Short mmCIF file of C-alpha atoms in Angstrom, two decimals:
data_model
loop_
_atom_site.label_atom_id
_atom_site.label_comp_id
_atom_site.label_asym_id
_atom_site.label_seq_id
_atom_site.Cartn_x
_atom_site.Cartn_y
_atom_site.Cartn_z
CA ALA A 1 62.56 159.62 -23.82
CA ALA A 2 61.68 157.75 -27.05
CA VAL A 3 58.77 158.45 -29.39
CA VAL A 4 56.77 155.55 -29.79
CA GLN A 5 53.56 155.12 -32.04
CA GLY A 6 50.77 153.65 -30.28
CA CYS A 7 46.94 153.83 -31.08
CA GLY A 8 47.51 156.53 -33.50
CA VAL A 9 49.58 159.08 -31.30
CA ALA A 10 53.06 159.81 -30.55
CA LEU A 11 53.82 158.75 -26.91
CA MET A 12 57.14 159.27 -24.96
CA ILE A 13 58.56 156.49 -23.35
CA LEU A 14 61.34 156.74 -20.52
CA THR A 15 63.25 153.63 -19.76
CA ILE A 16 64.78 153.33 -16.19
CA VAL A 17 67.22 150.31 -15.17
CA GLN A 18 67.50 149.86 -11.57
CA ALA A 19 70.76 148.49 -10.17
CA ARG A 20 72.29 148.02 -6.47
CA MET A 21 75.35 146.58 -5.18
CA GLY A 22 73.78 145.43 -1.91
CA SER A 23 72.62 141.84 -3.00
CA THR A 24 72.91 139.50 0.03
CA ARG A 25 73.13 136.53 -2.09
CA PHE A 26 75.45 137.76 -4.67
CA PRO A 27 77.30 141.08 -3.13
CA GLY A 28 78.41 143.44 -6.12
CA LYS A 29 76.35 141.39 -9.02
CA SER A 30 75.62 144.61 -10.94
CA LEU A 31 79.28 144.85 -11.59
CA ALA A 32 79.68 141.18 -12.35
CA ASP A 33 81.98 140.58 -15.18
CA LEU A 34 79.94 139.56 -18.26
CA ALA A 35 81.91 139.18 -21.54
CA GLY A 36 84.41 141.42 -20.13
CA GLU A 37 81.95 144.37 -18.82
CA PRO A 38 79.91 145.04 -15.63
CA MET A 39 76.57 143.36 -16.30
CA VAL A 40 74.63 146.30 -15.76
CA TRP A 41 76.35 147.85 -18.90
CA GLN A 42 74.93 145.00 -20.79
CA VAL A 43 71.53 145.17 -19.07
CA CYS A 44 71.45 149.11 -20.12
CA ARG A 45 72.45 148.51 -23.71
CA ARG A 46 69.38 145.72 -23.94
CA ALA A 47 67.32 148.44 -22.32
CA ALA A 48 68.15 151.04 -24.64
CA ASP A 49 67.56 148.60 -27.61
CA ILE A 50 63.83 148.10 -26.49
CA THR A 51 62.94 151.93 -27.74
CA GLY A 52 66.18 152.32 -29.73
CA ASP A 53 66.96 155.45 -27.35
CA VAL A 54 70.09 155.66 -25.14
CA THR A 55 69.66 159.18 -24.01
CA GLY A 56 65.94 158.26 -22.64
CA THR A 57 67.51 155.43 -20.51
CA PHE A 58 68.32 156.02 -17.04
CA LEU A 59 70.21 154.21 -14.35
CA ALA A 60 68.66 154.49 -10.93
CA VAL A 61 71.13 153.50 -8.31
CA PRO A 62 71.32 154.03 -4.41
CA THR A 63 73.62 156.75 -3.39
CA THR A 64 75.54 154.11 -1.24
CA ASP A 65 76.39 152.29 -4.43
CA ASP A 66 78.62 154.78 -6.02
CA LYS A 67 80.68 152.30 -8.07
CA VAL A 68 77.41 151.41 -10.29
CA PHE A 69 77.90 153.76 -13.11
CA TRP A 70 77.63 152.92 -17.10
CA PRO A 71 79.22 154.78 -19.95
CA TRP A 72 76.79 157.27 -20.58
CA GLU A 73 74.86 159.60 -18.56
CA PRO A 74 71.88 160.06 -16.87
CA ILE A 75 72.12 158.67 -13.45
CA CYS A 76 69.74 159.18 -10.79
CA SER A 77 70.81 158.25 -7.25
CA GLY A 78 68.99 158.41 -3.75
CA ASP A 79 67.99 156.63 -0.75
CA PRO A 80 68.88 152.84 -0.60
CA THR A 81 65.48 152.00 0.97
CA ALA A 82 63.66 154.30 -1.49
CA LEU A 83 63.48 152.66 -5.03
CA LEU A 84 60.05 154.64 -5.53
CA THR A 85 61.60 157.98 -4.64
CA ARG A 86 64.65 157.19 -7.18
CA PHE A 87 62.10 156.50 -9.89
CA TRP A 88 60.40 159.77 -8.99
CA VAL A 89 63.45 161.55 -9.19
CA CYS A 90 64.59 160.12 -12.70
CA THR A 91 61.23 161.54 -14.07
CA GLN A 92 61.33 164.66 -12.56
CA THR A 93 65.11 165.30 -14.00
CA HIS A 94 63.72 164.15 -17.20
CA ARG A 95 60.95 166.52 -17.08
CA HIS A 96 63.30 169.52 -16.26
CA HIS A 97 65.07 168.71 -19.47
CA GLY A 98 62.20 169.79 -21.46
CA ARG A 99 60.96 166.53 -22.08
CA SER A 100 57.60 164.75 -21.07
CA PHE A 101 56.70 161.31 -21.43
CA SER A 102 53.46 159.08 -20.85
CA HIS A 103 54.96 155.46 -19.74
CA ILE A 104 58.09 154.38 -18.33
CA ILE A 105 59.79 150.93 -18.98
CA ARG A 106 61.09 149.34 -15.66
CA ILE A 107 64.21 146.87 -15.87
CA THR A 108 66.22 145.38 -13.33
CA GLY A 109 69.88 145.55 -13.47
CA ASP A 110 70.58 142.09 -12.88
CA CYS A 111 68.57 140.56 -15.82
CA PRO A 112 71.60 140.12 -18.29
CA LEU A 113 69.35 137.95 -20.44
CA LEU A 114 66.62 140.54 -21.08
CA ASP A 115 64.96 139.87 -24.18
CA VAL A 116 64.42 142.81 -26.24
CA GLY A 117 61.61 141.32 -28.28
CA ILE A 118 59.36 140.27 -25.23
CA ALA A 119 60.17 143.64 -23.92
CA ARG A 120 58.79 145.37 -26.78
CA ALA A 121 55.76 143.12 -26.75
CA VAL A 122 54.99 144.22 -23.31
CA VAL A 123 55.26 147.83 -24.24
CA GLU A 124 53.09 147.29 -27.34
CA GLN A 125 50.37 145.79 -25.04
CA ALA A 126 50.81 148.74 -22.46
CA LEU A 127 50.27 151.21 -25.33
CA SER A 128 47.32 149.52 -26.93
CA GLY A 129 44.99 150.03 -24.22
CA SER A 130 44.28 151.93 -21.01
CA LEU A 131 46.01 149.78 -18.66
CA ASP A 132 48.26 151.67 -15.90
CA LEU A 133 50.52 148.62 -15.83
CA VAL A 134 51.60 145.46 -17.92
CA CYS A 135 54.42 143.47 -17.13
CA THR A 136 55.83 139.75 -17.79
CA THR A 137 54.51 136.98 -15.79
CA PRO A 138 56.60 135.87 -12.63
CA LEU A 139 57.26 132.75 -14.64
CA MET A 140 59.64 134.46 -16.79
CA ASP A 141 62.12 135.27 -14.18
CA GLY A 142 65.19 137.00 -15.40
CA LEU A 143 63.34 138.44 -18.44
CA ASP A 144 61.48 140.98 -16.19
CA VAL A 145 59.85 143.91 -17.78
CA GLU A 146 57.26 146.39 -16.56
CA VAL A 147 55.51 149.27 -17.92
CA PHE A 148 53.53 151.53 -16.38
CA THR A 149 52.00 155.02 -16.98
CA ILE A 150 53.70 158.06 -15.56
CA SER A 151 50.11 159.12 -13.74
CA ALA A 152 50.36 155.65 -12.10
CA LEU A 153 54.03 156.21 -10.82
CA ALA A 154 52.74 159.53 -9.27
CA ARG A 155 49.82 157.92 -7.57
CA ALA A 156 52.18 155.53 -6.14
CA TYR A 157 54.73 158.23 -4.96
CA ARG A 158 52.19 160.28 -3.42
CA GLY A 159 50.31 157.30 -1.62
CA ALA A 160 53.76 155.77 -0.36
CA THR A 161 52.99 155.71 3.43
CA THR A 162 55.15 153.02 4.61
CA PRO A 163 58.91 151.96 4.18
CA PHE A 164 57.46 148.86 2.15
CA ASP A 165 55.83 151.32 -0.16
CA ARG A 166 58.97 153.53 -0.57
CA GLU A 167 61.26 150.41 -1.28
CA HIS A 168 59.13 148.92 -4.18
CA VAL A 169 58.17 150.84 -7.36
CA THR A 170 54.99 148.60 -8.13
CA PRO A 171 54.11 146.37 -5.15
#
């Protein structure tokens, strides 16, 4: 997790990139070649650049997608229909390594044009107030970034009662 100054205090931020192979329109797109590397590697590098911390950047994939990997750890895997649980597992894994954090940056692994400057602006907005969730507008499809508090994720995880709730992180 990266230490970021916000509101006069140091806050820890964990970045999670979600990726999967099961796209119906473009199967295997996470591993599609982009400049000689899998697309998800490009996305993970850009995601790590948001905070400047590679070790605080996780990849969350379904257990069925064992071909999705990246050149550094860690990877969290889990039920293909429970993205929310995969995010929760990532936070708990990080906590077990002795680190705690206040916010999570959520990036999708199929957005190779992720703009680090826009993402940093979303992070700054999230840290500047008491909002549980800050994200880009749907009009910025392909540049999607969400920043939310760990307490918001915990509430979503505890309150997930339907398959739809578990399949999404921030419905």
